[in-house]
PDB file of C-alpha atoms in Angstrom:
ATOM      1  CA  VAL A  16      -3.114 -15.663  -4.715  1.00 37.00           C
ATOM      2  CA  GLN A  17      -2.341 -12.507  -2.275  1.00 56.00           C
ATOM      3  CA  ALA A  18      -4.465  -9.812  -0.991  1.00 67.00           C
ATOM      4  CA  ALA A  19      -4.607  -6.970  -3.274  1.00 85.00           C
ATOM      5  CA  LEU A  20      -6.422  -3.972  -3.515  1.00 90.00           C
ATOM      6  CA  GLY A  21      -9.728  -4.004  -4.338  1.00 90.00           C
ATOM      7  CA  GLU A  22      -9.839  -7.847  -3.432  1.00 87.00           C
ATOM      8  CA  SER A  23     -11.183  -9.844  -0.194  1.00 86.00           C
ATOM      9  CA  ALA A  24      -9.418  -9.795   3.002  1.00 80.00           C
ATOM     10  CA  ASP A  25      -9.800 -13.505   3.053  1.00 72.00           C
ATOM     11  CA  SER A  26      -6.635 -13.782   1.464  1.00 60.00           C
ATOM     12  CA  VAL A  27      -4.356 -11.684   3.612  1.00 61.00           C
ATOM     13  CA  ASP A  28      -2.681 -14.790   5.214  1.00 59.00           C
ATOM     14  CA  SER A  29      -1.377 -15.846   1.982  1.00 58.00           C
ATOM     15  CA  ASP A  30       0.649 -12.346   2.158  1.00 56.00           C
ATOM     16  CA  GLN A  31       2.051 -14.060   5.134  1.00 53.00           C
ATOM     17  CA  ALA A  32       3.569 -16.796   3.825  1.00 56.00           C
ATOM     18  CA  VAL A  33       4.912 -14.573   0.464  1.00 57.00           C
ATOM     19  CA  LEU A  34       6.351 -12.074   2.896  1.00 59.00           C
ATOM     20  CA  ALA A  35       7.807 -14.584   5.224  1.00 60.00           C
ATOM     21  CA  ALA A  36       5.723 -12.438   7.785  1.00 63.00           C
ATOM     22  CA  LYS A  37       3.856 -12.774  10.927  1.00 70.00           C
ATOM     23  CA  ARG A  38       0.902 -11.185  11.507  1.00 68.00           C
ATOM     24  CA  VAL A  39       1.634  -8.259  14.102  1.00 69.00           C
ATOM     25  CA  ALA A  40      -1.867  -6.783  14.924  1.00 74.00           C
ATOM     26  CA  LYS A  41      -4.984  -6.088  13.741  1.00 84.00           C
ATOM     27  CA  THR A  42      -6.948  -3.049  14.621  1.00 85.00           C
ATOM     28  CA  VAL A  43     -10.396  -1.837  14.406  1.00 87.00           C
ATOM     29  CA  HIS A  44     -10.668   1.675  13.427  1.00 86.00           C
ATOM     30  CA  ASN A  45     -13.981   3.610  12.537  1.00 86.00           C
ATOM     31  CA  GLY A  46     -14.837   2.487   9.289  1.00 86.00           C
ATOM     32  CA  TYR A  47     -12.024   0.019   8.542  1.00 95.00           C
ATOM     33  CA  THR A  48      -9.822  -2.589   9.961  1.00 94.00           C
ATOM     34  CA  VAL A  49      -6.018  -2.484   9.557  1.00 94.00           C
ATOM     35  CA  GLN A  50      -4.065  -6.012   9.244  1.00 91.00           C
ATOM     36  CA  GLU A  51      -0.413  -5.626   9.992  1.00 91.00           C
ATOM     37  CA  LEU A  52       2.151  -8.305   8.763  1.00 87.00           C
ATOM     38  CA  GLY A  53       5.954  -7.858   9.962  1.00 87.00           C
ATOM     39  CA  SER A  54       9.163  -9.642   8.195  1.00 85.00           C
ATOM     40  CA  ASP A  55      12.669  -8.582   8.829  1.00 86.00           C
ATOM     41  CA  SER A  56      12.603  -5.844   5.986  1.00 88.00           C
ATOM     42  CA  VAL A  57       9.447  -4.617   5.745  1.00 90.00           C
ATOM     43  CA  THR A  58       6.136  -3.818   7.700  1.00 92.00           C
ATOM     44  CA  LEU A  59       3.068  -3.952   5.646  1.00 91.00           C
ATOM     45  CA  ARG A  60      -0.375  -3.167   6.687  1.00 93.00           C
ATOM     46  CA  GLU A  61      -3.401  -3.667   4.700  1.00 93.00           C
ATOM     47  CA  TYR A  62      -6.829  -1.567   5.100  1.00 95.00           C
ATOM     48  CA  VAL A  63     -10.142  -3.365   4.967  1.00 94.00           C
ATOM     49  CA  SER A  64     -13.325  -1.789   4.448  1.00 95.00           C
ATOM     50  CA  PRO A  65     -16.570  -3.034   6.575  1.00 94.00           C
ATOM     51  CA  SER A  66     -17.433  -4.679   3.275  1.00 93.00           C
ATOM     52  CA  GLY A  67     -14.248  -6.855   3.727  1.00 93.00           C
ATOM     53  CA  ILE A  68     -12.611  -5.264   0.768  1.00 94.00           C
ATOM     54  CA  ILE A  69      -8.879  -4.186   0.800  1.00 94.00           C
ATOM     55  CA  PHE A  70      -8.978  -0.371  -0.049  1.00 96.00           C
ATOM     56  CA  ALA A  71      -5.553   0.604   0.611  1.00 96.00           C
ATOM     57  CA  VAL A  72      -1.774  -0.631   1.685  1.00 95.00           C
ATOM     58  CA  ALA A  73       0.958   1.008   3.408  1.00 96.00           C
ATOM     59  CA  TRP A  74       4.468   0.288   4.231  1.00 95.00           C
ATOM     60  CA  ASN A  75       7.821   0.790   5.976  1.00 95.00           C
ATOM     61  CA  GLY A  76      10.733  -0.561   6.212  1.00 94.00           C
ATOM     62  CA  LEU A  77      14.398  -1.451   5.202  1.00 94.00           C
ATOM     63  CA  THR A  78      12.993  -2.018   1.172  1.00 89.00           C
ATOM     64  CA  HIS A  79      10.090  -1.281  -0.933  1.00 89.00           C
ATOM     65  CA  PRO A  80       7.829  -4.515  -1.018  1.00 89.00           C
ATOM     66  CA  ASP A  81       6.815  -5.880  -4.469  1.00 88.00           C
ATOM     67  CA  LEU A  82       3.791  -4.038  -5.874  1.00 91.00           C
ATOM     68  CA  ALA A  83       2.970  -6.152  -8.529  1.00 90.00           C
ATOM     69  CA  PRO A  84       1.019  -8.572  -6.329  1.00 88.00           C
ATOM     70  CA  LEU A  85      -0.059  -5.936  -3.757  1.00 90.00           C
ATOM     71  CA  LEU A  86      -1.673  -3.917  -6.365  1.00 93.00           C
ATOM     72  CA  GLY A  87      -3.658  -6.921  -7.933  1.00 90.00           C
ATOM     73  CA  ALA A  88      -5.859  -5.651 -10.561  1.00 92.00           C
ATOM     74  CA  TYR A  89      -4.293  -2.268 -10.651  1.00 95.00           C
ATOM     75  CA  ALA A  90      -0.634  -3.238 -11.336  1.00 94.00           C
ATOM     76  CA  ASP A  91      -0.130  -2.892 -14.943  1.00 95.00           C
ATOM     77  CA  GLU A  92      -2.039   0.462 -14.821  1.00 95.00           C
ATOM     78  CA  TYR A  93       0.161   1.407 -12.450  1.00 95.00           C
ATOM     79  CA  ALA A  94       3.253   0.319 -14.755  1.00 94.00           C
ATOM     80  CA  ALA A  95       1.849   1.911 -17.152  1.00 94.00           C
ATOM     81  CA  ALA A  96       2.123   5.477 -15.650  1.00 94.00           C
ATOM     82  CA  LEU A  97       5.197   4.729 -13.986  1.00 90.00           C
ATOM     83  CA  ARG A  98       7.001   4.266 -17.428  1.00 90.00           C
ATOM     84  CA  HIS A  99       5.412   7.537 -18.417  1.00 88.00           C
ATOM     85  CA  THR A 100       6.261   9.763 -15.454  1.00 83.00           C
ATOM     86  CA  ARG A 101       9.452  11.304 -15.154  1.00 78.00           C
ATOM     87  CA  ARG A 102      11.475  11.017 -12.257  1.00 75.00           C
ATOM     88  CA  GLU A 103      12.745  14.411 -10.331  1.00 75.00           C
ATOM     89  CA  PRO A 104      16.145  14.563  -9.547  1.00 76.00           C
ATOM     90  CA  GLY A 105      16.973  14.741  -5.883  1.00 70.00           C
ATOM     91  CA  SER A 106      13.422  14.020  -4.926  1.00 72.00           C
ATOM     92  CA  ARG A 107      12.547  11.544  -2.143  1.00 77.00           C
ATOM     93  CA  HIS A 108       8.997  11.557  -2.729  1.00 85.00           C
ATOM     94  CA  ARG A 109       6.976   9.732  -5.753  1.00 90.00           C
ATOM     95  CA  ARG A 110       3.618   9.849  -6.404  1.00 93.00           C
ATOM     96  CA  ILE A 111       1.821   8.120  -9.240  1.00 94.00           C
ATOM     97  CA  GLU A 112      -1.719   9.063  -9.635  1.00 94.00           C
ATOM     98  CA  THR A 113      -4.072   6.975 -12.614  1.00 94.00           C
ATOM     99  CA  ASP A 114      -7.635   6.692 -13.022  1.00 94.00           C
ATOM    100  CA  GLN A 115      -7.799   4.646 -10.563  1.00 97.00           C
ATOM    101  CA  VAL A 116      -5.226   3.763  -8.082  1.00 97.00           C
ATOM    102  CA  VAL A 117      -2.333   6.230  -6.095  1.00 97.00           C
ATOM    103  CA  VAL A 118       0.889   5.280  -5.065  1.00 97.00           C
ATOM    104  CA  GLU A 119       3.241   7.024  -3.446  1.00 96.00           C
ATOM    105  CA  LYS A 120       6.495   5.920  -2.040  1.00 94.00           C
ATOM    106  CA  TRP A 121       9.012   8.359   0.028  1.00 94.00           C
ATOM    107  CA  GLY A 122      11.843   8.148   2.901  1.00 91.00           C
ATOM    108  CA  HIS A 123      15.377   7.359   2.899  1.00 87.00           C
ATOM    109  CA  MET A 124      17.958   4.484   3.151  1.00 82.00           C
ATOM    110  CA  ARG A 125      16.616   1.976   6.093  1.00 85.00           C
ATOM    111  CA  ASN A 126      13.437   3.769   6.479  1.00 91.00           C
ATOM    112  CA  LEU A 127      11.742   3.390   2.859  1.00 95.00           C
ATOM    113  CA  GLN A 128       7.694   3.846   3.190  1.00 96.00           C
ATOM    114  CA  GLY A 129       4.951   4.096   0.776  1.00 97.00           C
ATOM    115  CA  ARG A 130       1.113   3.711   0.315  1.00 97.00           C
ATOM    116  CA  ALA A 131      -1.376   2.809  -2.469  1.00 97.00           C
ATOM    117  CA  TYR A 132      -4.896   3.103  -2.398  1.00 98.00           C
ATOM    118  CA  VAL A 133      -8.107   3.132  -4.435  1.00 97.00           C
ATOM    119  CA  PRO A 134      -9.956   6.598  -3.958  1.00 97.00           C
ATOM    120  CA  ALA A 135     -13.310   4.894  -4.948  1.00 97.00           C
ATOM    121  CA  LEU A 136     -12.913   2.129  -2.601  1.00 97.00           C
ATOM    122  CA  ILE A 137     -12.457   4.161   0.426  1.00 96.00           C
ATOM    123  CA  PRO A 138     -15.022   3.972   3.044  1.00 95.00           C
ATOM    124  CA  PRO A 139     -17.070   7.367   3.976  1.00 94.00           C
ATOM    125  CA  GLY A 140     -15.477   9.427   6.572  1.00 93.00           C
ATOM    126  CA  VAL A 141     -12.288   8.005   6.242  1.00 94.00           C
ATOM    127  CA  ASN A 142      -9.240  10.249   5.543  1.00 93.00           C
ATOM    128  CA  ILE A 143      -6.699   9.707   3.197  1.00 93.00           C
ATOM    129  CA  ASP A 144      -3.919  10.658   5.831  1.00 94.00           C
ATOM    130  CA  GLU A 145      -5.062   8.004   8.083  1.00 94.00           C
ATOM    131  CA  ILE A 146      -3.424   5.591   5.381  1.00 95.00           C
ATOM    132  CA  LYS A 147       0.043   5.238   6.602  1.00 92.00           C
TER     133      LYS A 147
END
């Protein structure tokens, strides 16, 4: 089991094994904590609310991570929305928004970035632009 959106931060350690990553940093902000993991190909940041629930993940690196385990219970909803969303030719930014989760991907070769979050779980006072 990996740490996933809407789940407890207690499982973040399992992400280290799955991503072959090292814990890079743990930063406390006003209203949340960011736990950063790094591997050879991607840096992953998991945003944890004061109640210990992961409300967002963000990444950057050579590749996009496998989102299914990171999205957890929201993975099927995201996959269904992705199948029904038309890709804009030439666009380097993609946003998929469902009733419960938002996933954004952007970037270019060797600098791929993205974020996924559950708007209903974002702690009060936390701005969406802080998830990066």
